[in-house]
């Protein structure tokens, strides 16, 4: 029982007694029982130091119990236990750069529940009671269907995603994405981010693209802006992020999605390809292929990103 609960109960007990009775003295903080945290929680939050051993010949995999294939054994920098890269779930396809913690020591929860307020704060949703945008979406879709088939065959246009009509279902969808991003220690971002120690914003220019850059049509730009505004209002694409024991976090469609439907822009930190040649991030996207290879850029969603991080990535199910 928490101290605050005990003190509140003591006050209620005093007020219900007769006036002739002397009130009890409130217990001092030193005499109140303290709520103890379990040792597992303390160890999960405790700081650790990497201590090198003189001999690692006796290390075995905690999953399969074998010490074979020592070149594939990863050592946890906290508990110092070994794990084969292919025995881990999700499978680790490349040797991590820097320190590495096993699933138990990392303390990441696979599934978390988020309240409506936390979801709104997490995605920075802009509240709006205007239903005109939704109406415009359906009208725009009907207009595109009326266009002649010959015109559609010449150049297919992007379609805006259609969010779920049920607000509770949308909250569930956004909650699964927030849970996955939090478990990966990422922040949500629907924009490209630039920092001084990576690539500056000035490095991302269309004139640097080798062979020229494709330009979106006016209709596709309108679709893009419509999807951006829907996302800002919390009207997300109909996807649910799930955890697969082999692949890690991946996505499942929560409704029928037509071909050529715009889902999301690929976002994250922008960096030069030359800086990421030995990077262990399992999901990167080429942003710009310059004539000069040293000026080519990639998007790295290891610190911030959106649902595209889980749609496009390495399939760890097979070697």
mmCIF file of C-alpha atoms in Angstrom:
data_model
loop_
_atom_site.group_PDB
_atom_site.id
_atom_site.type_symbol
_atom_site.label_atom_id
_atom_site.label_comp_id
_atom_site.label_asym_id
_atom_site.label_seq_id
_atom_site.Cartn_x
_atom_site.Cartn_y
_atom_site.Cartn_z
ATOM 1 C CA UNK A 1 0.000 0.000 0.000
ATOM 2 C CA UNK A 2 1.373 3.366 -0.953
ATOM 3 C CA UNK A 3 2.143 6.025 1.730
ATOM 4 C CA UNK A 4 -0.360 8.455 0.252
ATOM 5 C CA UNK A 5 -3.138 5.876 0.611
ATOM 6 C CA UNK A 6 -2.286 5.209 4.262
ATOM 7 C CA UNK A 7 -2.266 8.896 5.154
ATOM 8 C CA UNK A 8 -5.580 9.503 3.403
ATOM 9 C CA UNK A 9 -7.144 6.608 5.280
ATOM 10 C CA UNK A 10 -5.836 8.016 8.582
ATOM 11 C CA UNK A 11 -7.501 11.375 7.898
ATOM 12 C CA UNK A 12 -10.824 9.746 7.080
ATOM 13 C CA UNK A 13 -10.611 7.656 10.252
ATOM 14 C CA UNK A 14 -10.014 10.756 12.395
ATOM 15 C CA UNK A 15 -12.922 12.701 10.900
ATOM 16 C CA UNK A 16 -15.347 9.852 11.559
ATOM 17 C CA UNK A 17 -14.566 9.631 15.315
ATOM 18 C CA UNK A 18 -16.391 11.489 18.066
ATOM 19 C CA UNK A 19 -15.120 14.908 19.055
ATOM 20 C CA UNK A 20 -14.437 13.797 22.624
ATOM 21 C CA UNK A 21 -11.797 11.394 21.403
ATOM 22 C CA UNK A 22 -8.295 12.721 20.946
ATOM 23 C CA UNK A 23 -7.223 12.591 17.265
ATOM 24 C CA UNK A 24 -4.501 10.178 16.372
ATOM 25 C CA UNK A 25 -1.121 11.529 15.455
ATOM 26 C CA UNK A 26 -0.231 11.313 11.783
ATOM 27 C CA UNK A 27 2.595 8.871 11.118
ATOM 28 C CA UNK A 28 5.894 10.402 10.183
ATOM 29 C CA UNK A 29 7.365 9.632 6.752
ATOM 30 C CA UNK A 30 10.114 7.567 8.379
ATOM 31 C CA UNK A 31 7.604 5.159 9.962
ATOM 32 C CA UNK A 32 5.569 4.583 6.770
ATOM 33 C CA UNK A 33 6.235 1.305 4.950
ATOM 34 C CA UNK A 34 8.148 1.830 1.710
ATOM 35 C CA UNK A 35 7.097 0.267 -1.569
ATOM 36 C CA UNK A 36 10.007 -1.862 -2.751
ATOM 37 C CA UNK A 37 10.757 -2.356 -6.424
ATOM 38 C CA UNK A 38 11.484 -5.870 -7.696
ATOM 39 C CA UNK A 39 15.133 -6.756 -8.272
ATOM 40 C CA UNK A 40 14.472 -7.415 -11.982
ATOM 41 C CA UNK A 41 13.347 -3.809 -12.452
ATOM 42 C CA UNK A 42 16.357 -2.458 -10.555
ATOM 43 C CA UNK A 43 18.795 -4.528 -12.619
ATOM 44 C CA UNK A 44 17.105 -3.513 -15.872
ATOM 45 C CA UNK A 45 17.662 0.170 -15.072
ATOM 46 C CA UNK A 46 21.112 -0.246 -13.505
ATOM 47 C CA UNK A 47 24.162 1.126 -15.263
ATOM 48 C CA UNK A 48 26.691 -1.355 -16.552
ATOM 49 C CA UNK A 49 30.353 -1.429 -17.530
ATOM 50 C CA UNK A 50 31.904 -3.689 -20.153
ATOM 51 C CA UNK A 51 34.542 -5.942 -18.552
ATOM 52 C CA UNK A 52 36.725 -7.963 -20.907
ATOM 53 C CA UNK A 53 37.417 -11.568 -19.942
ATOM 54 C CA UNK A 54 40.753 -13.280 -20.524
ATOM 55 C CA UNK A 55 39.190 -16.400 -22.088
ATOM 56 C CA UNK A 56 35.897 -16.773 -23.983
ATOM 57 C CA UNK A 57 36.377 -20.382 -25.124
ATOM 58 C CA UNK A 58 33.613 -21.635 -22.805
ATOM 59 C CA UNK A 59 30.918 -19.286 -24.168
ATOM 60 C CA UNK A 60 27.825 -21.057 -25.510
ATOM 61 C CA UNK A 61 24.574 -19.820 -27.017
ATOM 62 C CA UNK A 62 21.848 -19.324 -24.407
ATOM 63 C CA UNK A 63 19.189 -20.313 -26.948
ATOM 64 C CA UNK A 64 20.517 -23.514 -28.545
ATOM 65 C CA UNK A 65 23.174 -24.463 -25.964
ATOM 66 C CA UNK A 66 25.892 -24.862 -28.601
ATOM 67 C CA UNK A 67 29.289 -23.216 -28.713
ATOM 68 C CA UNK A 68 29.776 -23.928 -32.413
ATOM 69 C CA UNK A 69 30.145 -21.187 -35.022
ATOM 70 C CA UNK A 70 31.955 -18.796 -32.608
ATOM 71 C CA UNK A 71 32.110 -16.179 -35.364
ATOM 72 C CA UNK A 72 28.308 -15.826 -35.100
ATOM 73 C CA UNK A 73 28.185 -15.574 -31.297
ATOM 74 C CA UNK A 74 27.231 -12.159 -29.909
ATOM 75 C CA UNK A 75 28.167 -11.315 -26.319
ATOM 76 C CA UNK A 76 25.802 -9.147 -24.285
ATOM 77 C CA UNK A 77 27.690 -6.187 -22.838
ATOM 78 C CA UNK A 78 25.617 -6.350 -19.641
ATOM 79 C CA UNK A 79 25.140 -10.021 -18.672
ATOM 80 C CA UNK A 80 28.121 -11.298 -20.722
ATOM 81 C CA UNK A 81 26.080 -14.220 -22.118
ATOM 82 C CA UNK A 82 26.371 -15.465 -25.683
ATOM 83 C CA UNK A 83 23.755 -15.705 -28.431
ATOM 84 C CA UNK A 84 23.978 -16.931 -32.012
ATOM 85 C CA UNK A 85 22.874 -14.236 -34.446
ATOM 86 C CA UNK A 86 20.397 -16.628 -36.085
ATOM 87 C CA UNK A 87 19.072 -17.892 -32.744
ATOM 88 C CA UNK A 88 17.963 -14.413 -31.690
ATOM 89 C CA UNK A 89 14.431 -13.209 -32.367
ATOM 90 C CA UNK A 90 14.361 -11.061 -34.420
ATOM 91 C CA UNK A 91 17.351 -12.561 -36.230
ATOM 92 C CA UNK A 92 20.433 -10.314 -36.306
ATOM 93 C CA UNK A 93 21.821 -10.251 -39.852
ATOM 94 C CA UNK A 94 24.912 -8.118 -39.248
ATOM 95 C CA UNK A 95 27.302 -7.727 -36.324
ATOM 96 C CA UNK A 96 26.101 -4.632 -34.398
ATOM 97 C CA UNK A 97 28.385 -1.618 -34.205
ATOM 98 C CA UNK A 98 29.260 -0.537 -30.673
ATOM 99 C CA UNK A 99 27.725 -2.022 -27.521
ATOM 100 C CA UNK A 100 24.975 -4.634 -27.782
ATOM 101 C CA UNK A 101 22.421 -5.856 -25.225
ATOM 102 C CA UNK A 102 20.501 -9.109 -25.397
ATOM 103 C CA UNK A 103 16.671 -8.981 -25.483
ATOM 104 C CA UNK A 104 16.420 -9.595 -21.720
ATOM 105 C CA UNK A 105 18.892 -6.891 -20.735
ATOM 106 C CA UNK A 106 17.565 -4.324 -23.202
ATOM 107 C CA UNK A 107 14.272 -4.324 -21.308
ATOM 108 C CA UNK A 108 12.222 -3.297 -24.360
ATOM 109 C CA UNK A 109 8.571 -4.235 -24.160
ATOM 110 C CA UNK A 110 7.168 -5.557 -27.431
ATOM 111 C CA UNK A 111 3.612 -4.394 -26.809
ATOM 112 C CA UNK A 112 2.549 -1.252 -25.004
ATOM 113 C CA UNK A 113 -0.815 0.403 -24.580
ATOM 114 C CA UNK A 114 -1.208 4.135 -25.107
ATOM 115 C CA UNK A 115 -4.074 6.302 -23.919
ATOM 116 C CA UNK A 116 -5.848 8.620 -26.338
ATOM 117 C CA UNK A 117 -4.063 11.655 -24.851
ATOM 118 C CA UNK A 118 -0.637 10.011 -25.185
ATOM 119 C CA UNK A 119 -1.342 9.088 -28.800
ATOM 120 C CA UNK A 120 -2.391 12.668 -29.591
ATOM 121 C CA UNK A 121 0.758 14.013 -27.908
ATOM 122 C CA UNK A 122 3.023 11.360 -29.473
ATOM 123 C CA UNK A 123 1.937 12.170 -33.048
ATOM 124 C CA UNK A 124 1.301 15.900 -32.369
ATOM 125 C CA UNK A 125 -2.192 15.584 -33.844
ATOM 126 C CA UNK A 126 -3.926 18.853 -34.693
ATOM 127 C CA UNK A 127 -7.529 18.855 -33.510
ATOM 128 C CA UNK A 128 -10.038 19.949 -36.118
ATOM 129 C CA UNK A 129 -13.798 19.600 -36.269
ATOM 130 C CA UNK A 130 -13.991 20.461 -39.951
ATOM 131 C CA UNK A 131 -15.340 17.611 -42.050
ATOM 132 C CA UNK A 132 -14.797 19.305 -45.400
ATOM 133 C CA UNK A 133 -11.501 17.556 -46.071
ATOM 134 C CA UNK A 134 -13.141 14.152 -45.779
ATOM 135 C CA UNK A 135 -15.867 15.237 -48.168
ATOM 136 C CA UNK A 136 -13.288 16.521 -50.620
ATOM 137 C CA UNK A 137 -11.510 13.169 -50.444
ATOM 138 C CA UNK A 138 -14.591 11.217 -51.551
ATOM 139 C CA UNK A 139 -15.435 13.767 -54.243
ATOM 140 C CA UNK A 140 -11.875 13.700 -55.587
ATOM 141 C CA UNK A 141 -11.965 9.881 -55.727
ATOM 142 C CA UNK A 142 -15.263 9.933 -57.651
ATOM 143 C CA UNK A 143 -13.864 12.472 -60.136
ATOM 144 C CA UNK A 144 -10.865 10.255 -60.851
ATOM 145 C CA UNK A 145 -13.100 7.258 -61.489
ATOM 146 C CA UNK A 146 -15.033 9.198 -64.156
ATOM 147 C CA UNK A 147 -11.880 9.861 -66.186
ATOM 148 C CA UNK A 148 -11.590 7.893 -69.429
ATOM 149 C CA UNK A 149 -9.710 4.601 -69.254
ATOM 150 C CA UNK A 150 -7.394 5.668 -72.081
ATOM 151 C CA UNK A 151 -6.149 8.626 -70.035
ATOM 152 C CA UNK A 152 -5.480 6.408 -66.998
ATOM 153 C CA UNK A 153 -3.414 4.004 -69.094
ATOM 154 C CA UNK A 154 -1.111 6.770 -70.291
ATOM 155 C CA UNK A 155 0.106 7.656 -66.785
ATOM 156 C CA UNK A 156 -1.278 6.254 -63.575
ATOM 157 C CA UNK A 157 -1.841 8.757 -60.804
ATOM 158 C CA UNK A 158 -1.380 8.363 -57.082
ATOM 159 C CA UNK A 159 -4.459 7.692 -54.975
ATOM 160 C CA UNK A 160 -4.835 9.068 -51.433
ATOM 161 C CA UNK A 161 -5.129 6.513 -48.646
ATOM 162 C CA UNK A 162 -8.592 6.140 -47.119
ATOM 163 C CA UNK A 163 -8.454 6.195 -43.286
ATOM 164 C CA UNK A 164 -10.735 4.017 -41.160
ATOM 165 C CA UNK A 165 -14.047 5.704 -40.377
ATOM 166 C CA UNK A 166 -14.139 4.421 -36.781
ATOM 167 C CA UNK A 167 -12.107 6.801 -34.521
ATOM 168 C CA UNK A 168 -11.425 3.963 -32.058
ATOM 169 C CA UNK A 169 -9.949 1.849 -34.843
ATOM 170 C CA UNK A 170 -7.682 4.709 -35.870
ATOM 171 C CA UNK A 171 -6.518 5.064 -32.254
ATOM 172 C CA UNK A 172 -5.715 1.351 -32.208
ATOM 173 C CA UNK A 173 -3.710 1.664 -35.431
ATOM 174 C CA UNK A 174 -1.742 4.667 -34.166
ATOM 175 C CA UNK A 175 -1.218 2.948 -30.813
ATOM 176 C CA UNK A 176 0.536 -0.006 -32.465
ATOM 177 C CA UNK A 177 2.823 2.371 -34.368
ATOM 178 C CA UNK A 178 3.611 4.364 -31.213
ATOM 179 C CA UNK A 179 4.396 1.113 -29.384
ATOM 180 C CA UNK A 180 6.805 -0.045 -32.102
ATOM 181 C CA UNK A 181 8.582 3.318 -32.356
ATOM 182 C CA UNK A 182 8.935 3.513 -28.565
ATOM 183 C CA UNK A 183 10.348 -0.023 -28.378
ATOM 184 C CA UNK A 184 12.931 0.924 -31.031
ATOM 185 C CA UNK A 185 13.731 4.110 -29.052
ATOM 186 C CA UNK A 186 12.589 6.281 -31.965
ATOM 187 C CA UNK A 187 10.597 9.492 -32.164
ATOM 188 C CA UNK A 188 7.776 10.029 -34.632
ATOM 189 C CA UNK A 189 8.530 12.341 -37.546
ATOM 190 C CA UNK A 190 6.754 12.857 -40.875
ATOM 191 C CA UNK A 191 9.590 15.019 -42.216
ATOM 192 C CA UNK A 192 13.235 14.613 -43.169
ATOM 193 C CA UNK A 193 15.604 15.757 -40.416
ATOM 194 C CA UNK A 194 19.006 17.353 -40.871
ATOM 195 C CA UNK A 195 21.813 17.780 -38.350
ATOM 196 C CA UNK A 196 25.230 19.405 -38.411
ATOM 197 C CA UNK A 197 27.111 16.123 -37.910
ATOM 198 C CA UNK A 198 25.422 14.449 -40.910
ATOM 199 C CA UNK A 199 24.291 16.063 -44.171
ATOM 200 C CA UNK A 200 23.052 19.674 -44.257
ATOM 201 C CA UNK A 201 19.752 20.645 -45.874
ATOM 202 C CA UNK A 202 21.671 22.332 -48.709
ATOM 203 C CA UNK A 203 23.034 18.925 -49.795
ATOM 204 C CA UNK A 204 19.552 17.746 -50.782
ATOM 205 C CA UNK A 205 18.969 19.558 -54.075
ATOM 206 C CA UNK A 206 17.441 18.252 -57.294
ATOM 207 C CA UNK A 207 20.315 19.615 -59.395
ATOM 208 C CA UNK A 208 22.701 17.116 -57.767
ATOM 209 C CA UNK A 209 20.689 14.069 -58.928
ATOM 210 C CA UNK A 210 22.469 12.074 -61.635
ATOM 211 C CA UNK A 211 20.305 12.106 -64.757
ATOM 212 C CA UNK A 212 17.730 14.507 -63.374
ATOM 213 C CA UNK A 213 14.937 14.068 -60.853
ATOM 214 C CA UNK A 214 11.366 12.994 -61.511
ATOM 215 C CA UNK A 215 8.827 15.759 -60.905
ATOM 216 C CA UNK A 216 5.362 14.978 -59.537
ATOM 217 C CA UNK A 217 2.375 16.200 -61.501
ATOM 218 C CA UNK A 218 -0.039 18.754 -60.086
ATOM 219 C CA UNK A 219 -2.613 16.039 -59.339
ATOM 220 C CA UNK A 220 -0.047 13.909 -57.490
ATOM 221 C CA UNK A 221 1.119 16.933 -55.486
ATOM 222 C CA UNK A 222 -2.498 17.582 -54.459
ATOM 223 C CA UNK A 223 -2.778 13.943 -53.349
ATOM 224 C CA UNK A 224 0.447 14.285 -51.370
ATOM 225 C CA UNK A 225 -0.745 17.442 -49.603
ATOM 226 C CA UNK A 226 -4.125 15.851 -48.869
ATOM 227 C CA UNK A 227 -2.468 12.839 -47.235
ATOM 228 C CA UNK A 228 -0.183 15.117 -45.216
ATOM 229 C CA UNK A 229 -3.137 17.093 -43.879
ATOM 230 C CA UNK A 230 -5.011 13.893 -42.986
ATOM 231 C CA UNK A 231 -1.992 12.592 -41.074
ATOM 232 C CA UNK A 232 -1.725 15.856 -39.120
ATOM 233 C CA UNK A 233 -5.368 15.428 -38.063
ATOM 234 C CA UNK A 234 -4.792 11.867 -36.882
ATOM 235 C CA UNK A 235 -6.390 10.234 -39.924
ATOM 236 C CA UNK A 236 -3.716 7.612 -40.526
ATOM 237 C CA UNK A 237 -3.322 4.943 -43.224
ATOM 238 C CA UNK A 238 -5.204 1.711 -42.357
ATOM 239 C CA UNK A 239 -2.209 -0.273 -41.080
ATOM 240 C CA UNK A 240 -1.440 -2.133 -37.862
ATOM 241 C CA UNK A 241 2.164 -2.661 -36.740
ATOM 242 C CA UNK A 242 2.714 -6.174 -35.383
ATOM 243 C CA UNK A 243 5.714 -8.006 -33.943
ATOM 244 C CA UNK A 244 6.932 -11.090 -35.781
ATOM 245 C CA UNK A 245 9.287 -13.438 -33.939
ATOM 246 C CA UNK A 246 11.633 -13.655 -36.941
ATOM 247 C CA UNK A 247 11.168 -10.403 -38.845
ATOM 248 C CA UNK A 248 10.688 -8.043 -35.895
ATOM 249 C CA UNK A 249 8.180 -5.226 -36.376
ATOM 250 C CA UNK A 250 6.223 -5.345 -39.615
ATOM 251 C CA UNK A 251 2.853 -4.099 -40.867
ATOM 252 C CA UNK A 252 -0.495 -5.618 -41.777
ATOM 253 C CA UNK A 253 -3.243 -3.943 -43.799
ATOM 254 C CA UNK A 254 -6.303 -3.184 -41.680
ATOM 255 C CA UNK A 255 -8.525 -2.519 -44.736
ATOM 256 C CA UNK A 256 -8.571 -2.948 -48.496
ATOM 257 C CA UNK A 257 -5.893 -0.762 -50.139
ATOM 258 C CA UNK A 258 -5.879 -0.147 -53.872
ATOM 259 C CA UNK A 259 -2.823 -0.243 -56.085
ATOM 260 C CA UNK A 260 -0.961 3.073 -56.473
ATOM 261 C CA UNK A 261 -2.261 4.284 -53.091
ATOM 262 C CA UNK A 262 0.026 6.769 -51.356
ATOM 263 C CA UNK A 263 0.860 5.575 -47.823
ATOM 264 C CA UNK A 264 3.610 7.760 -46.355
ATOM 265 C CA UNK A 265 6.805 9.578 -47.169
ATOM 266 C CA UNK A 266 10.001 7.854 -46.129
ATOM 267 C CA UNK A 267 11.427 9.954 -43.283
ATOM 268 C CA UNK A 268 14.409 9.956 -40.952
ATOM 269 C CA UNK A 269 17.869 11.470 -40.622
ATOM 270 C CA UNK A 270 19.553 12.507 -43.884
ATOM 271 C CA UNK A 271 23.199 11.491 -44.163
ATOM 272 C CA UNK A 272 25.851 10.911 -46.806
ATOM 273 C CA UNK A 273 26.111 7.337 -48.111
ATOM 274 C CA UNK A 274 29.867 7.359 -47.444
ATOM 275 C CA UNK A 275 29.144 7.818 -43.712
ATOM 276 C CA UNK A 276 26.834 4.779 -43.644
ATOM 277 C CA UNK A 277 28.870 2.200 -45.538
ATOM 278 C CA UNK A 278 29.329 0.097 -42.382
ATOM 279 C CA UNK A 279 26.068 1.057 -40.683
ATOM 280 C CA UNK A 280 24.021 -1.682 -38.976
ATOM 281 C CA UNK A 281 20.628 -0.014 -39.489
ATOM 282 C CA UNK A 282 18.330 -2.583 -41.134
ATOM 283 C CA UNK A 283 16.165 -0.085 -43.008
ATOM 284 C CA UNK A 284 17.647 2.696 -45.132
ATOM 285 C CA UNK A 285 16.361 4.403 -48.270
ATOM 286 C CA UNK A 286 18.327 6.105 -51.041
ATOM 287 C CA UNK A 287 17.387 9.778 -51.208
ATOM 288 C CA UNK A 288 19.766 11.182 -53.834
ATOM 289 C CA UNK A 289 22.232 9.529 -56.227
ATOM 290 C CA UNK A 290 24.589 12.300 -57.212
ATOM 291 C CA UNK A 291 26.998 12.424 -60.129
ATOM 292 C CA UNK A 292 29.716 12.722 -57.503
ATOM 293 C CA UNK A 293 29.271 9.600 -55.294
ATOM 294 C CA UNK A 294 30.555 11.476 -52.255
ATOM 295 C CA UNK A 295 27.454 13.710 -52.438
ATOM 296 C CA UNK A 296 24.896 10.860 -52.556
ATOM 297 C CA UNK A 297 22.393 10.795 -49.683
ATOM 298 C CA UNK A 298 20.415 8.183 -47.760
ATOM 299 C CA UNK A 299 17.539 8.375 -45.254
ATOM 300 C CA UNK A 300 18.362 6.640 -41.961
ATOM 301 C CA UNK A 301 15.299 6.002 -39.742
ATOM 302 C CA UNK A 302 17.200 4.819 -36.673
ATOM 303 C CA UNK A 303 16.344 7.780 -34.386
ATOM 304 C CA UNK A 304 13.151 9.174 -35.902
ATOM 305 C CA UNK A 305 10.701 8.080 -38.578
ATOM 306 C CA UNK A 306 7.158 6.958 -39.335
ATOM 307 C CA UNK A 307 5.335 3.814 -40.459
ATOM 308 C CA UNK A 308 7.496 3.619 -43.601
ATOM 309 C CA UNK A 309 10.307 2.420 -41.315
ATOM 310 C CA UNK A 310 8.449 -0.873 -40.844
ATOM 311 C CA UNK A 311 7.087 -1.225 -44.381
ATOM 312 C CA UNK A 312 10.468 -1.012 -46.097
ATOM 313 C CA UNK A 313 13.248 -2.920 -44.408
ATOM 314 C CA UNK A 314 15.394 -6.035 -44.471
ATOM 315 C CA UNK A 315 13.424 -9.280 -44.297
ATOM 316 C CA UNK A 316 15.223 -11.127 -41.504
ATOM 317 C CA UNK A 317 13.214 -14.342 -41.981
ATOM 318 C CA UNK A 318 15.820 -15.879 -44.282
ATOM 319 C CA UNK A 319 19.634 -15.590 -44.205
#
